[in-house]
mmCIF file of C-alpha atoms in Angstrom:
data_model
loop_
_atom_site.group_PDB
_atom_site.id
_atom_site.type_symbol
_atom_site.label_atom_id
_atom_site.label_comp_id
_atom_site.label_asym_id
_atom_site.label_seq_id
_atom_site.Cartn_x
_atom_site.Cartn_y
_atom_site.Cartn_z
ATOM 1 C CA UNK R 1 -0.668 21.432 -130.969
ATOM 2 C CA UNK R 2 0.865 23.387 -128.373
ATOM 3 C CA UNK R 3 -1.376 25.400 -126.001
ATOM 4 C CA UNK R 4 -1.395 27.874 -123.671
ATOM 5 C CA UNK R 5 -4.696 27.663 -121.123
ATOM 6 C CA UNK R 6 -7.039 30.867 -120.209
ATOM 7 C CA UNK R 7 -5.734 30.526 -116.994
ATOM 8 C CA UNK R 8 -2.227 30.839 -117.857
ATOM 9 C CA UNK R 9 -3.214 33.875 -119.663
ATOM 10 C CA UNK R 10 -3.020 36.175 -116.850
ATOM 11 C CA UNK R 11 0.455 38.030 -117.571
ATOM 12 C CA UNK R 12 0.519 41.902 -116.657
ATOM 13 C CA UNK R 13 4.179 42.227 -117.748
ATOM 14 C CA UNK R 14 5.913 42.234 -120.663
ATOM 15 C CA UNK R 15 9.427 41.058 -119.491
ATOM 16 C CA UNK R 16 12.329 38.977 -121.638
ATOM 17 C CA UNK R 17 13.097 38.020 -117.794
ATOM 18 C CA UNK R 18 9.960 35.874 -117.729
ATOM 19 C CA UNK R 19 9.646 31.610 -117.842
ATOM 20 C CA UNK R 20 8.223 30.840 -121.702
ATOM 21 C CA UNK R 21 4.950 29.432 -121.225
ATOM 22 C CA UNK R 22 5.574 27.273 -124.692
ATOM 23 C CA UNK R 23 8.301 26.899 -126.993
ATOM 24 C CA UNK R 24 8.047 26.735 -130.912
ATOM 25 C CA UNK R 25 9.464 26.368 -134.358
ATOM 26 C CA UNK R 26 9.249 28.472 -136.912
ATOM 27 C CA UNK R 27 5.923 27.171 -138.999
ATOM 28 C CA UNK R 28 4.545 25.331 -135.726
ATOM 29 C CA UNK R 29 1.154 26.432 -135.149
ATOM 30 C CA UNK R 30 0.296 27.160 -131.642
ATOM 31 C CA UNK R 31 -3.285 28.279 -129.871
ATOM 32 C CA UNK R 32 -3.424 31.113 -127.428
ATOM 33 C CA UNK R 33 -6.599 31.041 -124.878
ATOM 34 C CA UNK R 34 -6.990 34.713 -124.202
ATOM 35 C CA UNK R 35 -8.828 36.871 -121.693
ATOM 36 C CA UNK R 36 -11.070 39.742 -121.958
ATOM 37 C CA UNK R 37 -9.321 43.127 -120.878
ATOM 38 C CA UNK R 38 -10.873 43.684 -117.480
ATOM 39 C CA UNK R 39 -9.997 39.332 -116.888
ATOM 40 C CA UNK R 40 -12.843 38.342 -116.729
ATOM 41 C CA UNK R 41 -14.863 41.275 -114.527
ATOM 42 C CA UNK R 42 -17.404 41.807 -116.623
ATOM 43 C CA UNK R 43 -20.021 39.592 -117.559
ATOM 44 C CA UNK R 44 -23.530 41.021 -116.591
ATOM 45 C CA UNK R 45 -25.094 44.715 -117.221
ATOM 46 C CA UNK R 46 -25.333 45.004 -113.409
ATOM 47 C CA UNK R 47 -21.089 45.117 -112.362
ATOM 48 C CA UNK R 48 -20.827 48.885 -113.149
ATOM 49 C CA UNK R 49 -17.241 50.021 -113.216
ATOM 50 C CA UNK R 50 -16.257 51.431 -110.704
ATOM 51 C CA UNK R 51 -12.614 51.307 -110.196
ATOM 52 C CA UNK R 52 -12.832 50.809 -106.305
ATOM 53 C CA UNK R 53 -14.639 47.176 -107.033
ATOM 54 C CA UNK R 54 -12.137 46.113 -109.283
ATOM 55 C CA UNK R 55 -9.891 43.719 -108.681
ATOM 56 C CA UNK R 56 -7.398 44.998 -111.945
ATOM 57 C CA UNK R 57 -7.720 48.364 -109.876
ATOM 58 C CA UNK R 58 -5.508 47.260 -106.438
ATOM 59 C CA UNK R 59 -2.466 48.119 -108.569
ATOM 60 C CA UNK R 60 -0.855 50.901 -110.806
ATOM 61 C CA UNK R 61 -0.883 50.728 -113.425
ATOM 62 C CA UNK R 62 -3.719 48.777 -113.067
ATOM 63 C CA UNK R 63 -3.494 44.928 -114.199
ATOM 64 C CA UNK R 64 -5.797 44.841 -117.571
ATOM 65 C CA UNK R 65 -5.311 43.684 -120.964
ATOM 66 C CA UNK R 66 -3.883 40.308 -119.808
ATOM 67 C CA UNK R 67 -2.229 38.496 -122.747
ATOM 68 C CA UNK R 68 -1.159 34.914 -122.792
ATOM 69 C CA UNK R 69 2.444 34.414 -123.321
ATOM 70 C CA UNK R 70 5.198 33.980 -123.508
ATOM 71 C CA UNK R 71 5.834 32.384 -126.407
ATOM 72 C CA UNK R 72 9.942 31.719 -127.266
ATOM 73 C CA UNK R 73 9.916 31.233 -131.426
ATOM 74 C CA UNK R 74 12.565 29.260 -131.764
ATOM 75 C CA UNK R 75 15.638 31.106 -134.291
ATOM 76 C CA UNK R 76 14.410 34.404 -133.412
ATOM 77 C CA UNK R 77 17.626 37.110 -132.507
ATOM 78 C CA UNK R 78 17.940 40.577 -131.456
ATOM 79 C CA UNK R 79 18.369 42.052 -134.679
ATOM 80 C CA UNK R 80 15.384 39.786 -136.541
ATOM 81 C CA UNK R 81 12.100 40.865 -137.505
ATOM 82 C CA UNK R 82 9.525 37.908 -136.523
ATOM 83 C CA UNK R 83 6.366 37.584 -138.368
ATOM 84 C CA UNK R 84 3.064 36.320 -137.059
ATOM 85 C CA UNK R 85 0.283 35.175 -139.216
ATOM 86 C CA UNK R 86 -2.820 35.073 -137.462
ATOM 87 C CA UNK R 87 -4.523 31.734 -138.636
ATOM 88 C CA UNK R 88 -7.839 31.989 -136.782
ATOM 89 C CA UNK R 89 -9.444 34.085 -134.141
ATOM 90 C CA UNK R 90 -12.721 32.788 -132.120
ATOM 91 C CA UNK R 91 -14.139 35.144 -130.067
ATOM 92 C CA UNK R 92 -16.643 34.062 -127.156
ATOM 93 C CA UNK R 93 -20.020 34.278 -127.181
ATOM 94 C CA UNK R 94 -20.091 37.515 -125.693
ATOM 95 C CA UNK R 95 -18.209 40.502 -124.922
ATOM 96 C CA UNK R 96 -18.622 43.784 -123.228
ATOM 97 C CA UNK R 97 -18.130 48.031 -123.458
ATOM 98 C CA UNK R 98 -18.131 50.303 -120.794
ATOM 99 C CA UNK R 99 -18.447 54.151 -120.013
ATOM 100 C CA UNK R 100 -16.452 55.546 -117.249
ATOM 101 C CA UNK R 101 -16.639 59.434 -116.230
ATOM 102 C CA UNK R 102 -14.106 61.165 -117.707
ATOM 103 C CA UNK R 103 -12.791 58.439 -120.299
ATOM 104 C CA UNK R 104 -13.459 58.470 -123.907
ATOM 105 C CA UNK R 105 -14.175 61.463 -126.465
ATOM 106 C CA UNK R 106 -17.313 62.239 -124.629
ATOM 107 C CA UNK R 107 -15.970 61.350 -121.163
ATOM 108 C CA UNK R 108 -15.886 65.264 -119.840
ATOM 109 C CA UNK R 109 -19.234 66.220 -121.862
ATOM 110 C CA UNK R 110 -21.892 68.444 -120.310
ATOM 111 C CA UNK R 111 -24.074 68.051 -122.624
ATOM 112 C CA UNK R 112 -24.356 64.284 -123.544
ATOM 113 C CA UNK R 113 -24.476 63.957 -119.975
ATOM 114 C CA UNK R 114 -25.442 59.976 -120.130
ATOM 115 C CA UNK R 115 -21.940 59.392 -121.949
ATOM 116 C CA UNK R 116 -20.506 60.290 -118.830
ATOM 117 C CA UNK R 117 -21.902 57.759 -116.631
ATOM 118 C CA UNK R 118 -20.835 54.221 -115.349
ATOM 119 C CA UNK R 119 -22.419 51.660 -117.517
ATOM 120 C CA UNK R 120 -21.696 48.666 -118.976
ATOM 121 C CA UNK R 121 -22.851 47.250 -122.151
ATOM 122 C CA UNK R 122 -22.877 43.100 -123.010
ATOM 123 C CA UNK R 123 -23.110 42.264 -126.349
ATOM 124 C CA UNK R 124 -23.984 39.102 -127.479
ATOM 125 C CA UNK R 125 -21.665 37.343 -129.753
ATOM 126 C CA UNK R 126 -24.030 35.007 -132.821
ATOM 127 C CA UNK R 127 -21.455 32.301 -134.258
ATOM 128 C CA UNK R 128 -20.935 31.985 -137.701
ATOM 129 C CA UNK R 129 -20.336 29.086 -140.208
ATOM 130 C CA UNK R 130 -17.498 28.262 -142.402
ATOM 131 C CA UNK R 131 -15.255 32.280 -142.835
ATOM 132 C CA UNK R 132 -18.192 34.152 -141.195
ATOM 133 C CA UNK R 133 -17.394 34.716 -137.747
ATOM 134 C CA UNK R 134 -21.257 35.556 -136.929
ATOM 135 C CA UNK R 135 -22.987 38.561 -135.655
ATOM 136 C CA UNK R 136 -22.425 41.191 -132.970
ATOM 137 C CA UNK R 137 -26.074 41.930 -131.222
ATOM 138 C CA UNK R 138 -26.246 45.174 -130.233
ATOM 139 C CA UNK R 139 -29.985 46.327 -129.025
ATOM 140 C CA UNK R 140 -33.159 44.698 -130.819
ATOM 141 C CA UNK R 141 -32.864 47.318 -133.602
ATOM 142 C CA UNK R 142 -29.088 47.327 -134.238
ATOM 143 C CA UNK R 143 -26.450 44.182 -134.920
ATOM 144 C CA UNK R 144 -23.594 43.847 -137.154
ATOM 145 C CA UNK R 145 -21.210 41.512 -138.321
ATOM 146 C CA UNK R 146 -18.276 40.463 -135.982
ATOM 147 C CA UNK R 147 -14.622 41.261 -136.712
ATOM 148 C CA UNK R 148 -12.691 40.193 -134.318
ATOM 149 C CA UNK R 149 -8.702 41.033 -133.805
ATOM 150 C CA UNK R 150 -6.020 40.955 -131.560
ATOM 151 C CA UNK R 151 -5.924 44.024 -129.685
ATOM 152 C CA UNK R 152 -2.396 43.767 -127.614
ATOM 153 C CA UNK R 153 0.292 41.408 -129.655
ATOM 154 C CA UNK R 154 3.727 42.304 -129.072
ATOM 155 C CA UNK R 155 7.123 41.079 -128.592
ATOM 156 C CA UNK R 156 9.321 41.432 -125.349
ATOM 157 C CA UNK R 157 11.641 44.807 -125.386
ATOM 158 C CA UNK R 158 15.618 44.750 -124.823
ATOM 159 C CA UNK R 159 15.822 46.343 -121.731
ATOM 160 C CA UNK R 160 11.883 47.634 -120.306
ATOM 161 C CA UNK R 161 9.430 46.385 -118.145
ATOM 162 C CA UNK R 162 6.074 47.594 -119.479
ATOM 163 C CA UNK R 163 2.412 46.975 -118.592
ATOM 164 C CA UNK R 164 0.462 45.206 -121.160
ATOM 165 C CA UNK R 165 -1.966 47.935 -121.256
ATOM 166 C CA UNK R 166 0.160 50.282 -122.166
ATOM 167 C CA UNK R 167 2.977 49.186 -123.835
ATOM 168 C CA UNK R 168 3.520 50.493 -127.675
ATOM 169 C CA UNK R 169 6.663 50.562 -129.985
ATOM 170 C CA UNK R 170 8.531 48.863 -132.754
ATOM 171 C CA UNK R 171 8.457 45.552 -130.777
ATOM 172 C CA UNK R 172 4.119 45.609 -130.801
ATOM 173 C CA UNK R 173 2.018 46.402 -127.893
ATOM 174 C CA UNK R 174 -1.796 47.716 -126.724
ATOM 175 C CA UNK R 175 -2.344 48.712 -130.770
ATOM 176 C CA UNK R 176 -5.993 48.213 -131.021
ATOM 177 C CA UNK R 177 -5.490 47.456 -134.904
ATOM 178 C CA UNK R 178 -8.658 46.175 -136.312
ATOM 179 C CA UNK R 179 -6.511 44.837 -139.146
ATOM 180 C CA UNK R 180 -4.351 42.276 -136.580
ATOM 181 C CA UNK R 181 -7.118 39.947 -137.644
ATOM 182 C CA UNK R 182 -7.726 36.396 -139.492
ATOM 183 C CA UNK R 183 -5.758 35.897 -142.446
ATOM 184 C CA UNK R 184 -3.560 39.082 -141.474
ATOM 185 C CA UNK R 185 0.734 38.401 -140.960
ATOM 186 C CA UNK R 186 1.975 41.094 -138.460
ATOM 187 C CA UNK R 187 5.610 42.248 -138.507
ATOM 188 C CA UNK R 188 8.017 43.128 -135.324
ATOM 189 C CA UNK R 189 11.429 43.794 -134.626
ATOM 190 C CA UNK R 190 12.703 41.135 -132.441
ATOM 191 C CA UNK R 191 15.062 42.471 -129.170
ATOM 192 C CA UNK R 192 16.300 39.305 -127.585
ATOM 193 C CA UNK R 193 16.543 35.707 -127.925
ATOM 194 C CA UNK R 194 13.343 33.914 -128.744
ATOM 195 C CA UNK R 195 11.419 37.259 -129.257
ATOM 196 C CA UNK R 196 9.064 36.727 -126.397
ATOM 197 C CA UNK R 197 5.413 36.394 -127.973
ATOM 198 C CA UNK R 198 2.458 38.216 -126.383
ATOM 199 C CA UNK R 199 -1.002 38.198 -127.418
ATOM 200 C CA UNK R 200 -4.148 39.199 -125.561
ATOM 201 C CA UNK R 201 -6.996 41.723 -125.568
ATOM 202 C CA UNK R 202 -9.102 40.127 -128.192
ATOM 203 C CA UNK R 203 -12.011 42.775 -129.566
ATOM 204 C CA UNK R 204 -15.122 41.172 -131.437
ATOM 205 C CA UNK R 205 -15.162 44.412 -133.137
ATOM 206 C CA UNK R 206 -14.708 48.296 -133.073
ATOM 207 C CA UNK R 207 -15.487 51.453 -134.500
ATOM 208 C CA UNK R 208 -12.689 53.785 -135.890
ATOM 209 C CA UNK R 209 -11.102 55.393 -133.307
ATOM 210 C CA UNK R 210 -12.387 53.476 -130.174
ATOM 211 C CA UNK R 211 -13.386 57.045 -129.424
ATOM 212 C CA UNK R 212 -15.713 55.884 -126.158
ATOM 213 C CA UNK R 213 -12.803 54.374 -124.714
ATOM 214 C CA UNK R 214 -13.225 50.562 -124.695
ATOM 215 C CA UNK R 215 -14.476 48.511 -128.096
ATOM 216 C CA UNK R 216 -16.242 45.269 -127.740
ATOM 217 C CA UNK R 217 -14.068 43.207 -124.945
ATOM 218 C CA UNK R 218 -13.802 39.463 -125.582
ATOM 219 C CA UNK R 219 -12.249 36.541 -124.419
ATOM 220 C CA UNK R 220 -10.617 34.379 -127.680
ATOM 221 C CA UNK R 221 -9.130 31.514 -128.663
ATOM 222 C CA UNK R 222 -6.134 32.474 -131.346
ATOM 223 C CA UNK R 223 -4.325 30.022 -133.498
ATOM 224 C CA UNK R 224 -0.785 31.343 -134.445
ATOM 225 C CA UNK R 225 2.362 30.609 -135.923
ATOM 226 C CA UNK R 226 5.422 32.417 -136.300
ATOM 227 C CA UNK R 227 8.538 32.616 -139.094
ATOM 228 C CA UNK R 228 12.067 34.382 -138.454
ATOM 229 C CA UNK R 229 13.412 37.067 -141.193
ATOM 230 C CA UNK R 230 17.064 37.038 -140.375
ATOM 231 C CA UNK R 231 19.072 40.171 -140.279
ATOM 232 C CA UNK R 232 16.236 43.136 -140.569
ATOM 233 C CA UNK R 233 15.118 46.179 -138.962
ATOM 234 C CA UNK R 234 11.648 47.568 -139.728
ATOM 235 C CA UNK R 235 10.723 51.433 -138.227
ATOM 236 C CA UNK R 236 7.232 50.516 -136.736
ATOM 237 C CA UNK R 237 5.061 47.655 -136.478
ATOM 238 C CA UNK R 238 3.668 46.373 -140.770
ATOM 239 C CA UNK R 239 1.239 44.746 -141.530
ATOM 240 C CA UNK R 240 0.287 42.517 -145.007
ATOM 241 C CA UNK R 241 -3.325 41.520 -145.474
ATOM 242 C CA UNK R 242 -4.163 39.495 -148.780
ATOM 243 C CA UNK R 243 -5.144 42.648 -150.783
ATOM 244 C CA UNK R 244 -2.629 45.524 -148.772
ATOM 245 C CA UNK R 245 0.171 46.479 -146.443
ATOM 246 C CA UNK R 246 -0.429 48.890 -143.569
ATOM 247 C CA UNK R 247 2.899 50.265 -141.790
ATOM 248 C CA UNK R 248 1.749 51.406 -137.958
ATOM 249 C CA UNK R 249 3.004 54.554 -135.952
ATOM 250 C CA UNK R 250 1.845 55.234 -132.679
ATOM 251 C CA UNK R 251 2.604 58.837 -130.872
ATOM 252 C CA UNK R 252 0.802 61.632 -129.774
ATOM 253 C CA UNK R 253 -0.365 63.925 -130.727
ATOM 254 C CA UNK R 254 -2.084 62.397 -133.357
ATOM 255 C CA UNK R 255 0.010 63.855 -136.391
ATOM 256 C CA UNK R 256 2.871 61.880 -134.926
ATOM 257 C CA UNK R 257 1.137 58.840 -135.181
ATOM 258 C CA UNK R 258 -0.178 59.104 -138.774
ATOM 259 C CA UNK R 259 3.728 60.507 -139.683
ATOM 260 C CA UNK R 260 5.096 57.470 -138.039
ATOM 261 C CA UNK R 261 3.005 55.197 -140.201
ATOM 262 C CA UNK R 262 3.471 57.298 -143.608
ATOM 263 C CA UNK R 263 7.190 56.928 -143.257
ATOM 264 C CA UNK R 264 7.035 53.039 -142.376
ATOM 265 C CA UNK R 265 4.903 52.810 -145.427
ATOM 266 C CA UNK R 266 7.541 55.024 -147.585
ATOM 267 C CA UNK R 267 10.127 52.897 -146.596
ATOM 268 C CA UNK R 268 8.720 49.063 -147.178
ATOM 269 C CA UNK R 269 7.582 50.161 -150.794
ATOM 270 C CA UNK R 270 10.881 51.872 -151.440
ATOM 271 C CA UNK R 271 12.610 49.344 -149.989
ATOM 272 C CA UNK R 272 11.122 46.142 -150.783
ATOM 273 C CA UNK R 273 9.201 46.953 -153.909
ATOM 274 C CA UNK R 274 11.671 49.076 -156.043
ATOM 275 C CA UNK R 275 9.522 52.521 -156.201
ATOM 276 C CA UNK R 276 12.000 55.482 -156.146
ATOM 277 C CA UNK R 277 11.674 57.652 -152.989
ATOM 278 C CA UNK R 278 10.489 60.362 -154.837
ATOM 279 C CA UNK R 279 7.893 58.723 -156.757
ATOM 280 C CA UNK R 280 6.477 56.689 -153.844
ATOM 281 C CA UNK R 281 6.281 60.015 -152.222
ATOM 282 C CA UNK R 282 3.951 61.466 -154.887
ATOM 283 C CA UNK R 283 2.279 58.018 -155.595
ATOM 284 C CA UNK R 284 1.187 57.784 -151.592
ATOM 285 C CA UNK R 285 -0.117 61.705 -151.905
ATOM 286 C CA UNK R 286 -2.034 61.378 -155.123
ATOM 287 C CA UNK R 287 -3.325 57.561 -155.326
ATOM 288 C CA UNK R 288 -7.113 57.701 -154.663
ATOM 289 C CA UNK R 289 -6.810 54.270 -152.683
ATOM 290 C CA UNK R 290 -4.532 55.206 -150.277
ATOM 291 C CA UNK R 291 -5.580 55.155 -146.709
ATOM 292 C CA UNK R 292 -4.903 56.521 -143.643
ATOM 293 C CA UNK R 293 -6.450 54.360 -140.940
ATOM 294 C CA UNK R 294 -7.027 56.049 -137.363
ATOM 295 C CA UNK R 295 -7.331 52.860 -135.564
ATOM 296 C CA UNK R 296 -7.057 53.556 -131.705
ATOM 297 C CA UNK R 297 -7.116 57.285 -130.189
ATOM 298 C CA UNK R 298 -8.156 56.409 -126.507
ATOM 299 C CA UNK R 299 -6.608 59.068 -124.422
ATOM 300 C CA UNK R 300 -5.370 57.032 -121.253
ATOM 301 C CA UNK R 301 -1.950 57.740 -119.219
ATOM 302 C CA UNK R 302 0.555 56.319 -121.155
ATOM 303 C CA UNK R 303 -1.173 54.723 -124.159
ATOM 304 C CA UNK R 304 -0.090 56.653 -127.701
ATOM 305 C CA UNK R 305 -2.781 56.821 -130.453
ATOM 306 C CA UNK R 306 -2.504 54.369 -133.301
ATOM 307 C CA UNK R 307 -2.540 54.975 -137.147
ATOM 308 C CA UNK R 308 -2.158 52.877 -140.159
ATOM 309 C CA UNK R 309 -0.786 53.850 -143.575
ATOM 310 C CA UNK R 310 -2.247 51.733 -146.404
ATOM 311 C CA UNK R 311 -1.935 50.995 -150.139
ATOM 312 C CA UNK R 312 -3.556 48.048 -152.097
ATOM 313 C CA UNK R 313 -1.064 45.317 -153.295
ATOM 314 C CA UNK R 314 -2.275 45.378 -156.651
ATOM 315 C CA UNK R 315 -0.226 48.597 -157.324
ATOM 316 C CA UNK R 316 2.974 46.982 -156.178
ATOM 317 C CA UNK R 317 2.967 43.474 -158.273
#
């Protein structure tokens, strides 16, 4: 199976212009060794982060969210949609968070004064057996169960050169999508030959919203494959889990975002499932199980936030 090493994974670019790393067929599974998003900085409670010790911080924007890559699918065109299905994620046995003053929700608070501190956090990463991908151990008191997902997937734009930690649009990017996960096939619209695969940024897990600025940072090791859908154009980024679909928008502010994704998700169940527009319309605003999901609003230069809209598949059989 083709591979591409942890220490290949060090790309800060996301550039069509670039040397593939490995070349594949549609249906060819492939593994990805990723990175954490600071590459590798943090791995003790005692490197606080301060930008001026930071290697990723010598340039700007400043080199994090590495991503392995990239990857030339074999078939894909400009004018293709590619989709990945994400066959199995293994996070490491750790990861980290981290509070820097002035990031996050809290990051300008006077009165939770200790959220606006540099710290870092290391969680500790419990493997699982069989499906269960183990536990994340938070303090003594508190632990949960790990979910980890691709945080930065994307494929290469026409004409752009954009850092990986902030690029966003219909061709993928820094999403922070807790539902780019195991058993999950992600949809993009492909802008040059080969598409130009780029994955990275793994998270073990994360709250709704990443509101403190940074979830729970992992390196991974991703098994992927891709397949070509000839001849499409999608609005934003979809995504089809076993039991839903999901259509992304990113945009600011956040009403953009969530107006992005309700209008991706109008237009795949109009489009591919036969609802009139008009009924979709009132099915999305009056079905009890329909979701918006406000996956990523970290308010960093350049980064958009990230919604998801969301219906199960059993109304669309």
């Amino acid at each position: 199976m083709k591979r591409i090493s942890r220490e290949q994974a060090d790309v800060c670019e996301i550039d069509h212009r670039l040397t593939p790393a490995i070349r594949v067929a549609p249906g060819e599974r492939f593994i990805l060794e990723t990175e954490d998003a600071a590459a590798g900085f943090f791995r003790n409670e005692s490197t606080l982060p301060y930008p001026e010790d930071r290697p990723t911080h010598t340039a700007t924007p400043p080199r994090l969210n590495p991503v392995a890559g990239p990857v030339y699918i074999d078939g894909a065109k400009k004018g293709d949609v590619v989709a990945v299905s994400i066959e199995r994620i293994v996070p490491d046995t750790q990861g980290y968070t981290i509070l820097q003053p002035g990031d996050g929700l809290l990051g300008d608070s006077l009165q939770y004064r200790s959220a606006n501190e540099f710290y870092t956090k290391i969680f500790r990463h419990i493997p699982g057996v069989s499906d269960n991908h183990g536990e994340c151990i938070f303090t003594d008191r508190l632990r949960w169960p790990l979910h980890p997902f691709i945080g930065t997937i994307t494929l290469a734009p026409e004409r752009e050169v954009l850092a990986s930690v902030s690029v966003q649009g219909p061709w993928g990017g820094n999403l922070d999508v807790r539902d780019i996960c195991e058993g999950s096939k992600v949809f993009f619209n492909s802008y040059v030959d080969g598409g130009f695969l780029f994955a990275g940024d793994v998270h073990g897990c994360q709250g709704d919203g990443e509101l403190s600025g940074t979830a729970d940072e992992t390196r991974a090791e991703l098994t992927l494959c891709c397949e070509v859908i000839k001849d499409k154009r999608i609005p934003h980024v979809r995504i089809e889990k076993p039991d839903s679909i999901i259509g992304l928008g990113t945009g600011k502010p956040l009403e953009s975002a969530v107006k992005t994704a309700f209008l991706n998700l109008l237009e795949w169940i109009t489009g591919e499932y036969g609802i009139p527009e008009r009924d979709a319309y009132i099915f999305l605003a009056t079905c009890p199980d329909f979701r918006i999901n406000i996956y990523q609003m970290v308010d960093l230069a350049g980064l958009d936030f990230t919604a998801g809209a969301e219906i199960p598949k059993r109304y669309l059989s």
